[in-house]
Amino acid sequence: MTINQETYQHLLTKLVQEQMIILGPSIGLDIARQIKNLRVDENGNVLKILSDPQQILNDINKLYIEISPHTTRNTLLTLLTKYPDIQKPVL
């Protein structure tokens, strides 16, 4: 099954917004904005994915895990239950 860009946008938005709650708004958002091909607004909404969405998910997951490994893993695993067709990044 092909996963569309919108599905990734929803998942990434939820992930960024959860991390903004857990890590604080500025840290959670700053980390997301480090991803070169990802555009995120000040509320954590993913506006645009400019490259491979699975790679973006892997990249943002890696950065969040560096800051808060256990919380990031738990958050992402919980979110992925709502998106079973998306490949789980390395946790």
Short mmCIF file of N, CA and C in Angstrom, two decimals:
data_model
loop_
_atom_site.label_atom_id
_atom_site.label_comp_id
_atom_site.label_asym_id
_atom_site.label_seq_id
_atom_site.Cartn_x
_atom_site.Cartn_y
_atom_site.Cartn_z
N MET A 1 0.84 -1.19 0.00
CA MET A 1 0.00 0.00 0.00
C MET A 1 0.89 1.25 0.00
N THR A 2 0.54 2.19 -0.82
CA THR A 2 1.27 3.44 -0.89
C THR A 2 0.76 4.38 0.20
N ILE A 3 1.68 4.95 0.92
CA ILE A 3 1.33 5.89 1.98
C ILE A 3 1.52 7.29 1.42
N ASN A 4 0.47 8.10 1.52
CA ASN A 4 0.58 9.43 0.92
C ASN A 4 1.26 10.42 1.87
N GLN A 5 1.66 11.50 1.29
CA GLN A 5 2.37 12.56 2.01
C GLN A 5 1.55 13.10 3.18
N GLU A 6 0.25 13.20 2.98
CA GLU A 6 -0.63 13.74 4.03
C GLU A 6 -0.59 12.88 5.29
N THR A 7 -0.51 11.57 5.12
CA THR A 7 -0.42 10.66 6.27
C THR A 7 0.84 10.94 7.07
N TYR A 8 1.95 11.10 6.37
CA TYR A 8 3.20 11.43 7.05
C TYR A 8 3.11 12.80 7.73
N GLN A 9 2.46 13.76 7.07
CA GLN A 9 2.31 15.08 7.67
C GLN A 9 1.55 15.00 8.99
N HIS A 10 0.48 14.20 9.02
CA HIS A 10 -0.29 14.04 10.25
C HIS A 10 0.57 13.41 11.35
N LEU A 11 1.27 12.34 11.02
CA LEU A 11 2.12 11.66 12.01
C LEU A 11 3.21 12.59 12.51
N LEU A 12 3.90 13.25 11.61
CA LEU A 12 4.99 14.14 12.01
C LEU A 12 4.48 15.32 12.83
N THR A 13 3.31 15.85 12.48
CA THR A 13 2.72 16.93 13.26
C THR A 13 2.46 16.46 14.68
N LYS A 14 1.86 15.29 14.82
CA LYS A 14 1.58 14.76 16.17
C LYS A 14 2.88 14.55 16.95
N LEU A 15 3.89 14.03 16.29
CA LEU A 15 5.17 13.79 16.95
C LEU A 15 5.80 15.10 17.41
N VAL A 16 5.85 16.09 16.54
CA VAL A 16 6.44 17.38 16.90
C VAL A 16 5.66 18.02 18.04
N GLN A 17 4.34 18.01 17.96
CA GLN A 17 3.53 18.63 19.01
C GLN A 17 3.69 17.92 20.35
N GLU A 18 3.78 16.60 20.32
CA GLU A 18 4.02 15.85 21.57
C GLU A 18 5.38 16.21 22.16
N GLN A 19 6.38 16.30 21.31
CA GLN A 19 7.72 16.64 21.79
C GLN A 19 7.78 18.08 22.30
N MET A 20 6.97 18.96 21.73
CA MET A 20 6.91 20.34 22.24
C MET A 20 6.32 20.36 23.65
N ILE A 21 5.39 19.47 23.93
CA ILE A 21 4.82 19.37 25.28
C ILE A 21 5.85 18.78 26.23
N ILE A 22 6.51 17.71 25.81
CA ILE A 22 7.44 16.99 26.67
C ILE A 22 8.73 17.77 26.92
N LEU A 23 9.32 18.29 25.85
CA LEU A 23 10.63 18.96 25.95
C LEU A 23 10.52 20.46 26.16
N GLY A 24 9.33 20.99 25.97
CA GLY A 24 9.12 22.43 26.00
C GLY A 24 8.98 22.91 24.57
N PRO A 25 8.16 23.95 24.37
CA PRO A 25 7.86 24.38 23.01
C PRO A 25 9.08 24.78 22.19
N SER A 26 10.00 25.51 22.77
CA SER A 26 11.12 25.98 21.96
C SER A 26 12.07 24.84 21.59
N ILE A 27 12.36 23.96 22.51
CA ILE A 27 13.27 22.84 22.21
C ILE A 27 12.63 21.88 21.21
N GLY A 28 11.39 21.51 21.47
CA GLY A 28 10.69 20.59 20.56
C GLY A 28 10.62 21.13 19.14
N LEU A 29 10.34 22.42 19.02
CA LEU A 29 10.23 23.05 17.71
C LEU A 29 11.60 23.25 17.07
N ASP A 30 12.58 23.67 17.85
CA ASP A 30 13.93 23.87 17.31
C ASP A 30 14.49 22.59 16.72
N ILE A 31 14.25 21.48 17.39
CA ILE A 31 14.74 20.19 16.88
C ILE A 31 14.08 19.87 15.54
N ALA A 32 12.77 20.04 15.47
CA ALA A 32 12.05 19.75 14.22
C ALA A 32 12.55 20.64 13.09
N ARG A 33 12.86 21.86 13.41
CA ARG A 33 13.30 22.80 12.37
C ARG A 33 14.74 22.56 11.93
N GLN A 34 15.46 21.68 12.61
CA GLN A 34 16.80 21.29 12.16
C GLN A 34 16.74 20.37 10.95
N ILE A 35 15.58 19.77 10.72
CA ILE A 35 15.44 18.86 9.59
C ILE A 35 15.31 19.69 8.31
N LYS A 36 16.29 19.54 7.45
CA LYS A 36 16.45 20.38 6.26
C LYS A 36 15.21 20.44 5.37
N ASN A 37 14.60 19.34 5.10
CA ASN A 37 13.49 19.29 4.13
C ASN A 37 12.12 19.19 4.79
N LEU A 38 12.00 19.77 5.97
CA LEU A 38 10.74 19.76 6.71
C LEU A 38 10.39 21.19 7.09
N ARG A 39 9.17 21.60 6.82
CA ARG A 39 8.70 22.94 7.18
C ARG A 39 7.64 22.81 8.26
N VAL A 40 7.90 23.46 9.40
CA VAL A 40 7.03 23.36 10.57
C VAL A 40 6.69 24.77 11.05
N ASP A 41 5.39 25.01 11.34
CA ASP A 41 5.02 26.33 11.85
C ASP A 41 5.25 26.41 13.36
N GLU A 42 4.98 27.57 13.94
CA GLU A 42 5.27 27.81 15.36
C GLU A 42 4.42 26.97 16.31
N ASN A 43 3.34 26.36 15.80
CA ASN A 43 2.49 25.50 16.62
C ASN A 43 2.84 24.02 16.47
N GLY A 44 3.87 23.73 15.69
CA GLY A 44 4.28 22.35 15.49
C GLY A 44 3.58 21.65 14.34
N ASN A 45 2.80 22.38 13.58
CA ASN A 45 2.13 21.79 12.41
C ASN A 45 3.12 21.64 11.27
N VAL A 46 3.19 20.43 10.73
CA VAL A 46 4.06 20.21 9.58
C VAL A 46 3.34 20.75 8.35
N LEU A 47 3.95 21.73 7.73
CA LEU A 47 3.36 22.39 6.57
C LEU A 47 3.76 21.74 5.26
N LYS A 48 5.00 21.25 5.22
CA LYS A 48 5.50 20.71 3.96
C LYS A 48 6.64 19.73 4.23
N ILE A 49 6.63 18.66 3.46
CA ILE A 49 7.71 17.68 3.45
C ILE A 49 8.33 17.75 2.06
N LEU A 50 9.60 18.10 1.99
CA LEU A 50 10.24 18.38 0.70
C LEU A 50 11.12 17.24 0.18
N SER A 51 11.16 16.13 0.89
CA SER A 51 11.93 14.98 0.40
C SER A 51 11.24 13.71 0.91
N ASP A 52 11.93 12.60 0.86
CA ASP A 52 11.36 11.31 1.25
C ASP A 52 10.81 11.37 2.68
N PRO A 53 9.50 11.20 2.86
CA PRO A 53 8.91 11.32 4.19
C PRO A 53 9.40 10.28 5.19
N GLN A 54 9.72 9.07 4.72
CA GLN A 54 10.24 8.07 5.65
C GLN A 54 11.61 8.49 6.17
N GLN A 55 12.42 9.07 5.31
CA GLN A 55 13.74 9.55 5.75
C GLN A 55 13.59 10.70 6.73
N ILE A 56 12.63 11.59 6.48
CA ILE A 56 12.36 12.69 7.40
C ILE A 56 11.97 12.13 8.77
N LEU A 57 11.09 11.13 8.79
CA LEU A 57 10.68 10.50 10.05
C LEU A 57 11.89 9.90 10.76
N ASN A 58 12.74 9.22 10.02
CA ASN A 58 13.95 8.64 10.61
C ASN A 58 14.85 9.73 11.20
N ASP A 59 15.02 10.81 10.45
CA ASP A 59 15.92 11.89 10.88
C ASP A 59 15.41 12.60 12.12
N ILE A 60 14.13 12.94 12.14
CA ILE A 60 13.58 13.66 13.29
C ILE A 60 13.56 12.76 14.52
N ASN A 61 13.25 11.49 14.30
CA ASN A 61 13.25 10.53 15.40
C ASN A 61 14.64 10.44 16.02
N LYS A 62 15.66 10.39 15.19
CA LYS A 62 17.04 10.30 15.68
C LYS A 62 17.39 11.51 16.55
N LEU A 63 17.00 12.70 16.11
CA LEU A 63 17.31 13.91 16.89
C LEU A 63 16.56 13.93 18.22
N TYR A 64 15.29 13.57 18.20
CA TYR A 64 14.53 13.56 19.45
C TYR A 64 15.06 12.49 20.41
N ILE A 65 15.49 11.35 19.88
CA ILE A 65 16.03 10.29 20.73
C ILE A 65 17.32 10.72 21.41
N GLU A 66 18.12 11.54 20.74
CA GLU A 66 19.35 12.04 21.35
C GLU A 66 19.05 12.86 22.61
N ILE A 67 17.93 13.55 22.63
CA ILE A 67 17.56 14.40 23.77
C ILE A 67 16.81 13.61 24.84
N SER A 68 15.87 12.79 24.42
CA SER A 68 15.00 12.09 25.36
C SER A 68 14.66 10.70 24.83
N PRO A 69 15.56 9.73 24.99
CA PRO A 69 15.39 8.43 24.34
C PRO A 69 14.12 7.67 24.72
N HIS A 70 13.88 7.50 26.00
CA HIS A 70 12.75 6.67 26.43
C HIS A 70 11.41 7.31 26.08
N THR A 71 11.31 8.59 26.33
CA THR A 71 10.06 9.29 26.05
C THR A 71 9.78 9.32 24.56
N THR A 72 10.79 9.56 23.76
CA THR A 72 10.61 9.59 22.31
C THR A 72 10.17 8.24 21.79
N ARG A 73 10.81 7.19 22.24
CA ARG A 73 10.43 5.83 21.79
C ARG A 73 8.97 5.55 22.13
N ASN A 74 8.60 5.82 23.38
CA ASN A 74 7.22 5.56 23.81
C ASN A 74 6.22 6.39 23.03
N THR A 75 6.53 7.66 22.83
CA THR A 75 5.63 8.54 22.08
C THR A 75 5.47 8.05 20.65
N LEU A 76 6.56 7.74 19.99
CA LEU A 76 6.49 7.32 18.60
C LEU A 76 5.78 5.98 18.46
N LEU A 77 6.07 5.04 19.33
CA LEU A 77 5.39 3.74 19.25
C LEU A 77 3.89 3.89 19.44
N THR A 78 3.48 4.75 20.35
CA THR A 78 2.05 5.01 20.56
C THR A 78 1.43 5.63 19.31
N LEU A 79 2.10 6.62 18.74
CA LEU A 79 1.58 7.27 17.54
C LEU A 79 1.50 6.30 16.36
N LEU A 80 2.49 5.44 16.22
CA LEU A 80 2.53 4.53 15.08
C LEU A 80 1.39 3.51 15.10
N THR A 81 0.78 3.27 16.25
CA THR A 81 -0.37 2.36 16.28
C THR A 81 -1.52 2.92 15.46
N LYS A 82 -1.56 4.23 15.29
CA LYS A 82 -2.60 4.88 14.48
C LYS A 82 -2.23 4.92 13.00
N TYR A 83 -0.99 4.60 12.69
CA TYR A 83 -0.48 4.64 11.31
C TYR A 83 0.25 3.33 11.01
N PRO A 84 -0.48 2.21 10.99
CA PRO A 84 0.19 0.91 10.86
C PRO A 84 0.92 0.68 9.54
N ASP A 85 0.60 1.45 8.51
CA ASP A 85 1.27 1.26 7.22
C ASP A 85 2.61 1.97 7.13
N ILE A 86 2.90 2.83 8.08
CA ILE A 86 4.17 3.55 8.07
C ILE A 86 5.24 2.68 8.72
N GLN A 87 6.36 2.57 8.06
CA GLN A 87 7.47 1.77 8.56
C GLN A 87 8.04 2.41 9.82
N LYS A 88 8.22 1.59 10.83
CA LYS A 88 8.77 2.07 12.10
C LYS A 88 10.25 2.40 11.92
N PRO A 89 10.67 3.61 12.35
CA PRO A 89 12.10 3.93 12.29
C PRO A 89 12.87 3.12 13.33
N VAL A 90 14.16 3.10 13.19
CA VAL A 90 15.01 2.41 14.17
C VAL A 90 14.87 3.11 15.50
N LEU A 91 14.49 2.37 16.51
CA LEU A 91 14.34 2.93 17.84
C LEU A 91 15.43 2.40 18.72
#
